[in-house]
Coordinates of N, CA and C in Angstrom, one line a residue:
X1 N 0.8 -1.0 -0.3 CA -0.4 0.1 0.1 C 0.9 0.9 -0.1
X2 N 1.2 2.3 -1.0 CA 1.6 3.7 -0.7 C 0.4 5.0 -0.7
X3 N 1.3 5.6 0.0 CA 0.6 6.8 0.7 C 0.9 7.8 -0.4
X4 N -0.4 8.4 -0.8 CA -0.6 10.0 -0.7 C 0.3 10.9 -0.6
X5 N 0.2 10.9 0.6 CA 1.4 12.2 1.2 C 2.4 11.9 1.0
X6 N 3.1 13.1 -0.3 CA 4.2 13.9 0.4 C 5.0 14.2 1.4
X7 N 6.5 13.2 1.9 CA 7.1 13.3 3.1 C 7.3 14.7 2.9
X8 N 7.5 15.2 4.5 CA 7.3 16.8 4.9 C 9.1 17.1 4.8
X9 N 9.7 18.0 4.5 CA 10.4 18.7 4.6 C 11.0 19.3 6.4
X10 N 11.0 19.0 6.8 CA 11.8 19.8 8.1 C 11.9 21.5 7.7
X11 N 11.0 21.7 9.3 CA 11.5 22.7 9.0 C 11.4 23.4 10.2
X12 N 12.4 24.7 10.3 CA 13.7 24.8 11.6 C 13.5 26.8 11.3
X13 N 13.8 26.7 13.0 CA 14.9 28.3 13.3 C 13.4 29.7 12.6
X14 N 13.6 30.9 12.3 CA 13.4 31.7 11.9 C 12.3 31.3 10.7
X15 N 12.9 31.3 10.3 CA 11.7 30.5 8.8 C 10.5 30.4 9.1
X16 N 11.1 29.2 9.7 CA 9.3 28.3 10.5 C 8.5 29.3 10.8
X17 N 9.2 29.8 11.6 CA 8.4 30.9 13.4 C 7.6 32.2 11.7
X18 N 8.7 32.7 11.1 CA 8.1 33.6 10.2 C 6.5 33.3 9.3
X19 N 7.0 31.7 8.9 CA 6.3 31.0 8.1 C 4.4 31.2 9.1
X20 N 5.0 30.4 10.8 CA 3.9 30.5 11.4 C 3.0 32.2 11.5
X21 N 4.4 32.7 11.9 CA 3.1 33.9 11.8 C 2.4 34.9 11.0
X22 N 3.6 34.4 10.0 CA 2.2 35.2 8.7 C 1.2 34.6 8.0
X23 N 0.9 32.7 8.6 CA -0.4 32.0 8.8 C -0.6 32.9 9.8
X24 N -0.9 32.7 10.8 CA -2.4 32.8 11.8 C -2.3 34.3 11.5
X25 N -1.6 35.3 11.2 CA -2.1 36.9 11.0 C -2.7 37.1 9.8
X26 N -3.1 36.0 9.0 CA -3.8 35.8 7.3 C -5.1 34.6 8.6
X27 N -4.7 34.5 9.4 CA -5.7 33.4 9.7 C -6.1 33.6 11.6
X28 N -6.7 34.8 11.6 CA -6.2 34.9 13.3 C -7.5 34.1 13.8
X29 N -7.1 33.7 15.2 CA -8.5 33.1 15.7 C -8.2 31.7 15.5
X30 N -6.6 31.3 15.0 CA -6.8 29.7 14.5 C -5.4 28.8 15.6
X31 N -6.2 26.9 15.6 CA -5.7 26.4 16.6 C -4.4 25.8 15.8
X32 N -3.9 25.1 16.2 CA -1.9 24.5 16.5 C -2.1 23.6 15.1
X33 N -3.3 22.5 14.8 CA -3.3 21.9 13.6 C -4.1 22.5 12.1
X34 N -4.3 24.0 11.8 CA -5.1 24.2 11.3 C -3.6 25.1 10.9
X35 N -2.7 25.2 11.6 CA -2.0 26.3 10.8 C -0.6 24.8 11.3
X36 N -0.4 23.7 11.5 CA 0.0 22.9 10.8 C -0.5 22.0 9.1
X37 N -1.3 22.3 9.4 CA -1.7 21.6 7.6 C -1.4 22.7 6.8
X38 N -1.6 24.4 7.3 CA -1.7 25.6 6.2 C -0.9 25.6 5.8
X39 N 1.2 25.7 6.7 CA 2.1 25.9 6.4 C 2.7 24.3 5.9
X40 N 2.4 23.6 6.1 CA 3.0 21.7 5.6 C 3.9 21.7 6.6
X41 N 4.1 22.4 7.9 CA 4.8 21.3 9.0 C 4.9 19.8 9.7
X42 N 5.6 19.2 10.2 CA 5.0 18.9 11.7 C 4.8 19.4 12.7
X43 N 3.0 19.0 13.4 CA 2.9 19.3 14.5 C 4.3 19.9 15.3
X44 N 5.5 18.7 16.1 CA 6.6 18.9 17.1 C 7.2 20.1 16.6
X45 N 7.0 20.3 14.9 CA 8.2 21.6 15.0 C 7.5 23.1 14.8
X46 N 6.1 22.6 14.4 CA 5.0 24.0 14.5 C 4.6 24.4 16.3
X47 N 4.6 23.1 17.0 CA 5.0 23.7 18.1 C 5.9 24.0 19.5
X48 N 7.0 23.8 18.2 CA 8.6 24.7 19.0 C 8.6 26.0 18.6
X49 N 8.4 26.6 17.3 CA 8.0 27.5 16.8 C 7.3 27.8 17.9
X50 N 6.0 28.0 17.6 CA 4.6 28.3 18.4 C 5.3 28.5 19.4
X51 N 5.5 28.2 20.6 CA 6.5 28.0 22.5 C 7.4 29.0 22.3
X52 N 8.5 29.3 21.0 CA 9.5 29.9 21.0 C 8.5 31.8 21.0
X53 N 7.7 31.7 19.7 CA 7.3 33.1 19.4 C 6.6 33.3 20.6
X54 N 5.8 32.4 21.8 CA 4.6 33.1 22.5 C 5.6 33.4 24.0
X55 N 7.3 32.6 23.4 CA 7.5 33.2 24.9 C 8.2 34.4 23.9
X56 N 9.0 34.6 23.1 CA 8.8 36.7 22.3 C 7.8 37.5 22.7
X57 N 6.3 36.8 23.2 CA 5.6 37.7 22.7 C 5.1 37.7 21.5
X58 N 5.3 37.3 21.0 CA 4.7 37.8 19.1 C 3.3 36.8 19.1
X59 N 3.0 36.1 19.9 CA 1.9 35.4 19.8 C 1.2 35.1 20.6
X60 N -0.1 35.2 21.0 CA -1.1 34.7 21.9 C -1.3 33.5 21.9
X61 N -2.2 32.7 22.6 CA -2.8 31.4 22.9 C -4.2 31.7 23.9
X62 N -5.4 32.0 23.1 CA -6.4 31.7 23.6 C -7.2 30.6 24.4
X63 N -6.4 30.3 25.6 CA -6.6 29.4 27.3 C -7.8 28.8 27.1
X64 N -9.1 29.3 26.7 CA -10.5 28.4 26.8 C -10.6 28.2 25.4
X65 N -10.2 28.5 24.3 CA -10.7 28.2 23.1 C -9.3 27.3 22.5
X66 N -7.9 27.4 23.2 CA -6.7 27.0 22.5 C -6.3 27.7 21.3
X67 N -7.3 28.5 20.6 CA -5.9 29.2 19.5 C -5.0 30.1 19.9
X68 N -4.8 30.5 18.3 CA -3.8 31.3 18.0 C -4.1 33.3 17.8
X69 N -3.5 33.7 17.9 CA -3.6 35.1 17.9 C -2.1 35.8 17.5
X70 N -1.6 36.8 16.9 CA -0.1 37.5 16.5 C -1.0 38.4 17.4
X71 N -0.2 38.7 18.2 CA 0.6 40.6 18.9 C 1.6 40.2 18.8
X72 N 1.5 41.5 18.5 CA 3.1 42.6 17.8 C 3.0 43.9 18.8

């Protein structure tokens, strides 16, 4: 059985963070799973980028809904 999914190229660092910021900026109130699908990166990579962007104060997570928004 073959898979129709293309292998994802690993993404990391500032380039991935910029992709996450751009995606969330265009899609406010978005959840992790939508970001992952939208930019085509693995969940762990997106989660790490979000963690760093949140630490820097560039993203905020609504704890009730789990949605992310850009905060610059």
